[in-house]
Short mmCIF file of N, CA and C in Angstrom, two decimals:
data_model
loop_
_atom_site.label_atom_id
_atom_site.label_comp_id
_atom_site.label_asym_id
_atom_site.label_seq_id
_atom_site.Cartn_x
_atom_site.Cartn_y
_atom_site.Cartn_z
N UNK E 420 87.48 -203.50 -55.85
CA UNK E 420 88.01 -204.52 -54.96
C UNK E 420 88.57 -205.65 -55.81
N UNK E 421 89.54 -206.33 -55.30
CA UNK E 421 90.07 -207.52 -55.96
C UNK E 421 89.81 -208.72 -55.06
N UNK E 422 89.25 -209.77 -55.63
CA UNK E 422 88.95 -210.97 -54.85
C UNK E 422 90.21 -211.80 -54.64
N UNK E 423 90.10 -212.79 -53.78
CA UNK E 423 91.22 -213.71 -53.55
C UNK E 423 91.59 -214.47 -54.82
N UNK E 424 90.62 -214.62 -55.73
CA UNK E 424 90.86 -215.30 -56.99
C UNK E 424 91.43 -214.36 -58.05
N UNK E 425 91.60 -213.08 -57.70
CA UNK E 425 92.19 -212.13 -58.63
C UNK E 425 91.21 -211.38 -59.51
N UNK E 426 89.91 -211.62 -59.35
CA UNK E 426 88.92 -210.90 -60.14
C UNK E 426 88.65 -209.54 -59.51
N UNK E 427 88.33 -208.58 -60.38
CA UNK E 427 88.00 -207.24 -59.91
C UNK E 427 86.49 -207.12 -59.72
N UNK E 428 86.10 -206.44 -58.66
CA UNK E 428 84.69 -206.25 -58.33
C UNK E 428 84.43 -204.77 -58.11
N UNK E 429 83.24 -204.33 -58.48
CA UNK E 429 82.79 -202.97 -58.19
C UNK E 429 81.35 -203.05 -57.70
N UNK E 430 81.05 -202.23 -56.71
CA UNK E 430 79.69 -202.19 -56.19
C UNK E 430 79.23 -200.75 -56.09
N UNK E 431 78.06 -200.51 -56.58
CA UNK E 431 77.46 -199.17 -56.56
C UNK E 431 77.06 -198.83 -55.13
N UNK E 432 77.39 -197.63 -54.67
CA UNK E 432 77.06 -197.22 -53.30
C UNK E 432 75.54 -197.08 -53.14
N UNK E 433 74.91 -196.37 -54.06
CA UNK E 433 73.47 -196.15 -53.99
C UNK E 433 72.76 -197.22 -54.82
N UNK E 434 71.79 -197.90 -54.26
CA UNK E 434 71.07 -198.92 -55.05
C UNK E 434 70.33 -198.30 -56.23
N UNK E 435 70.13 -199.11 -57.26
CA UNK E 435 69.30 -198.70 -58.38
C UNK E 435 67.84 -198.70 -57.91
N UNK E 436 66.97 -197.96 -58.59
CA UNK E 436 65.54 -198.08 -58.30
C UNK E 436 65.09 -199.53 -58.52
N UNK E 437 64.05 -199.92 -57.83
CA UNK E 437 63.55 -201.30 -57.93
C UNK E 437 63.24 -201.68 -59.37
N UNK E 438 62.64 -200.78 -60.13
CA UNK E 438 62.31 -201.08 -61.53
C UNK E 438 63.56 -201.37 -62.34
N UNK E 439 64.65 -200.65 -62.07
CA UNK E 439 65.90 -200.89 -62.79
C UNK E 439 66.47 -202.25 -62.41
N UNK E 440 66.40 -202.61 -61.14
CA UNK E 440 66.88 -203.93 -60.72
C UNK E 440 66.06 -205.03 -61.35
N UNK E 441 64.76 -204.84 -61.41
CA UNK E 441 63.90 -205.86 -62.03
C UNK E 441 64.18 -205.98 -63.53
N UNK E 442 64.65 -204.89 -64.13
CA UNK E 442 64.99 -204.91 -65.56
C UNK E 442 66.36 -205.51 -65.80
N UNK E 443 67.11 -205.79 -64.73
CA UNK E 443 68.40 -206.45 -64.88
C UNK E 443 69.61 -205.63 -64.50
N UNK E 444 69.43 -204.46 -63.90
CA UNK E 444 70.57 -203.65 -63.47
C UNK E 444 71.10 -204.20 -62.14
N UNK E 445 72.33 -204.66 -62.16
CA UNK E 445 72.95 -205.22 -60.96
C UNK E 445 73.83 -204.18 -60.29
N UNK E 446 73.75 -204.12 -59.00
CA UNK E 446 74.52 -203.15 -58.22
C UNK E 446 75.99 -203.53 -58.14
N UNK E 447 76.29 -204.82 -58.14
CA UNK E 447 77.66 -205.31 -58.03
C UNK E 447 78.01 -206.13 -59.26
N UNK E 448 79.19 -205.83 -59.83
CA UNK E 448 79.66 -206.54 -61.03
C UNK E 448 81.11 -206.96 -60.84
N UNK E 449 81.55 -207.92 -61.65
CA UNK E 449 82.95 -208.36 -61.58
C UNK E 449 83.48 -208.59 -62.99
N UNK E 450 84.81 -208.63 -63.08
CA UNK E 450 85.46 -208.84 -64.38
C UNK E 450 86.91 -209.25 -64.16
N UNK E 451 87.55 -209.67 -65.24
CA UNK E 451 88.95 -210.09 -65.18
C UNK E 451 89.94 -208.93 -65.18
N UNK E 452 89.56 -207.80 -65.83
CA UNK E 452 90.48 -206.66 -65.90
C UNK E 452 89.69 -205.35 -65.83
N UNK E 453 90.40 -204.23 -65.76
CA UNK E 453 89.75 -202.92 -65.60
C UNK E 453 88.86 -202.57 -66.79
N UNK E 454 89.30 -202.91 -67.99
CA UNK E 454 88.49 -202.61 -69.18
C UNK E 454 87.15 -203.32 -69.10
N UNK E 455 87.18 -204.61 -68.83
CA UNK E 455 85.95 -205.38 -68.72
C UNK E 455 85.08 -204.89 -67.56
N UNK E 456 85.71 -204.50 -66.47
CA UNK E 456 84.96 -204.00 -65.33
C UNK E 456 84.24 -202.69 -65.71
N UNK E 457 84.95 -201.82 -66.41
CA UNK E 457 84.33 -200.58 -66.87
C UNK E 457 83.16 -200.83 -67.79
N UNK E 458 83.30 -201.81 -68.68
CA UNK E 458 82.20 -202.16 -69.58
C UNK E 458 81.01 -202.73 -68.81
N UNK E 459 81.29 -203.55 -67.80
CA UNK E 459 80.22 -204.13 -66.99
C UNK E 459 79.47 -203.04 -66.23
N UNK E 460 80.20 -202.08 -65.69
CA UNK E 460 79.57 -200.97 -64.98
C UNK E 460 78.71 -200.16 -65.94
N UNK E 461 79.26 -199.85 -67.10
CA UNK E 461 78.53 -199.06 -68.10
C UNK E 461 77.25 -199.77 -68.54
N UNK E 462 77.31 -201.08 -68.68
CA UNK E 462 76.12 -201.83 -69.08
C UNK E 462 75.02 -201.71 -68.03
N UNK E 463 75.38 -201.82 -66.76
CA UNK E 463 74.38 -201.73 -65.70
C UNK E 463 73.77 -200.32 -65.64
N UNK E 464 74.60 -199.31 -65.79
CA UNK E 464 74.10 -197.93 -65.79
C UNK E 464 73.18 -197.71 -66.99
N UNK E 465 73.52 -198.30 -68.12
CA UNK E 465 72.69 -198.17 -69.32
C UNK E 465 71.32 -198.80 -69.11
N UNK E 466 71.29 -199.95 -68.50
CA UNK E 466 70.01 -200.61 -68.20
C UNK E 466 69.15 -199.69 -67.33
N UNK E 467 69.76 -199.13 -66.30
CA UNK E 467 69.02 -198.23 -65.40
C UNK E 467 68.54 -196.99 -66.13
N UNK E 468 69.36 -196.45 -67.03
CA UNK E 468 68.96 -195.27 -67.79
C UNK E 468 67.80 -195.57 -68.73
N UNK E 469 67.75 -196.78 -69.27
CA UNK E 469 66.66 -197.16 -70.15
C UNK E 469 65.33 -197.21 -69.40
N UNK E 470 65.38 -197.54 -68.12
CA UNK E 470 64.17 -197.62 -67.30
C UNK E 470 63.77 -196.24 -66.79
N UNK E 471 64.71 -195.31 -66.70
CA UNK E 471 64.45 -194.00 -66.11
C UNK E 471 63.26 -193.27 -66.75
N UNK E 472 63.09 -193.24 -68.08
CA UNK E 472 61.92 -192.55 -68.63
C UNK E 472 60.60 -193.14 -68.13
N UNK E 473 60.55 -194.44 -67.97
CA UNK E 473 59.34 -195.08 -67.46
C UNK E 473 59.08 -194.66 -66.02
N UNK E 474 60.14 -194.50 -65.25
CA UNK E 474 59.99 -194.06 -63.87
C UNK E 474 59.51 -192.61 -63.82
N UNK E 475 60.05 -191.79 -64.71
CA UNK E 475 59.71 -190.37 -64.73
C UNK E 475 58.28 -190.11 -65.19
N UNK E 476 57.81 -190.92 -66.15
CA UNK E 476 56.45 -190.65 -66.66
C UNK E 476 55.38 -191.41 -65.89
N UNK E 477 55.77 -192.10 -64.82
CA UNK E 477 54.79 -192.72 -63.94
C UNK E 477 54.36 -194.11 -64.31
N UNK E 478 54.97 -194.73 -65.31
CA UNK E 478 54.54 -196.08 -65.67
C UNK E 478 55.16 -197.14 -64.79
N UNK E 479 56.10 -196.74 -63.93
CA UNK E 479 56.75 -197.73 -63.05
C UNK E 479 56.78 -197.19 -61.62
N UNK E 480 55.64 -196.81 -61.10
CA UNK E 480 55.59 -196.19 -59.79
C UNK E 480 55.59 -197.19 -58.65
N UNK E 481 55.91 -198.40 -58.91
CA UNK E 481 56.00 -199.37 -57.83
C UNK E 481 54.95 -200.45 -57.90
N UNK E 482 53.91 -200.28 -58.72
CA UNK E 482 52.94 -201.35 -58.83
C UNK E 482 53.45 -202.40 -59.80
N UNK E 483 52.87 -203.58 -59.75
CA UNK E 483 53.33 -204.69 -60.57
C UNK E 483 53.24 -204.36 -62.06
N UNK E 484 52.17 -203.72 -62.48
CA UNK E 484 52.01 -203.38 -63.88
C UNK E 484 53.09 -202.41 -64.33
N UNK E 485 53.40 -201.43 -63.52
CA UNK E 485 54.46 -200.48 -63.85
C UNK E 485 55.80 -201.16 -64.01
N UNK E 486 56.12 -202.09 -63.12
CA UNK E 486 57.39 -202.82 -63.21
C UNK E 486 57.44 -203.65 -64.47
N UNK E 487 56.35 -204.31 -64.78
CA UNK E 487 56.31 -205.12 -65.99
C UNK E 487 56.46 -204.24 -67.23
N UNK E 488 55.81 -203.09 -67.24
CA UNK E 488 55.92 -202.18 -68.39
C UNK E 488 57.35 -201.70 -68.55
N UNK E 489 58.00 -201.31 -67.45
CA UNK E 489 59.38 -200.83 -67.52
C UNK E 489 60.30 -201.93 -68.03
N UNK E 490 60.12 -203.14 -67.52
CA UNK E 490 60.94 -204.26 -67.94
C UNK E 490 60.73 -204.55 -69.42
N UNK E 491 59.49 -204.50 -69.87
CA UNK E 491 59.19 -204.75 -71.28
C UNK E 491 59.79 -203.66 -72.17
N UNK E 492 59.78 -202.42 -71.70
CA UNK E 492 60.37 -201.33 -72.47
C UNK E 492 61.87 -201.55 -72.65
N UNK E 493 62.55 -202.00 -71.60
CA UNK E 493 63.98 -202.25 -71.68
C UNK E 493 64.25 -203.40 -72.65
N UNK E 494 63.49 -204.46 -72.54
CA UNK E 494 63.68 -205.59 -73.46
C UNK E 494 63.46 -205.18 -74.91
N UNK E 495 62.45 -204.38 -75.17
CA UNK E 495 62.18 -203.92 -76.53
C UNK E 495 63.32 -203.05 -77.05
N UNK E 496 63.83 -202.18 -76.18
CA UNK E 496 64.95 -201.31 -76.59
C UNK E 496 66.18 -202.13 -76.90
N UNK E 497 66.46 -203.15 -76.09
CA UNK E 497 67.62 -204.00 -76.35
C UNK E 497 67.45 -204.77 -77.64
N UNK E 498 66.26 -205.29 -77.90
CA UNK E 498 66.01 -206.04 -79.13
C UNK E 498 66.22 -205.15 -80.34
N UNK E 499 65.72 -203.93 -80.26
CA UNK E 499 65.86 -203.00 -81.37
C UNK E 499 67.32 -202.65 -81.60
N UNK E 500 68.08 -202.53 -80.52
CA UNK E 500 69.49 -202.15 -80.64
C UNK E 500 70.34 -203.26 -81.25
N UNK E 501 69.94 -204.51 -81.04
CA UNK E 501 70.73 -205.63 -81.55
C UNK E 501 70.23 -206.11 -82.91
N UNK E 502 69.10 -205.61 -83.36
CA UNK E 502 68.54 -206.05 -84.65
C UNK E 502 69.20 -205.35 -85.81
#
C-alpha cells in the first residue's frame, strides 16, 4: 500500500506467534521505497525465525518464562551477529 504521504506499507496477513511479536517482529512495516520495504519485511521474518526454535522445543509455550526465554534468545543472537 502507499500512504497519502507517499510511503510504502506492507502488512502480513497471518499474525506472527505471540513470542515473535514480543521479540520485536512487527506485522506491519513501512519504508520510502521498495528496496527498503523488502529489507524491513525480511528483518521481521528473520526475528520470527529466530524465535521459532524456542517455540518448537517448548521453551515459549505461552507462559511468561517461555516468552522471556525466547526474547532473550533473540537478543543474544542479534548481539552475537553484530559483534
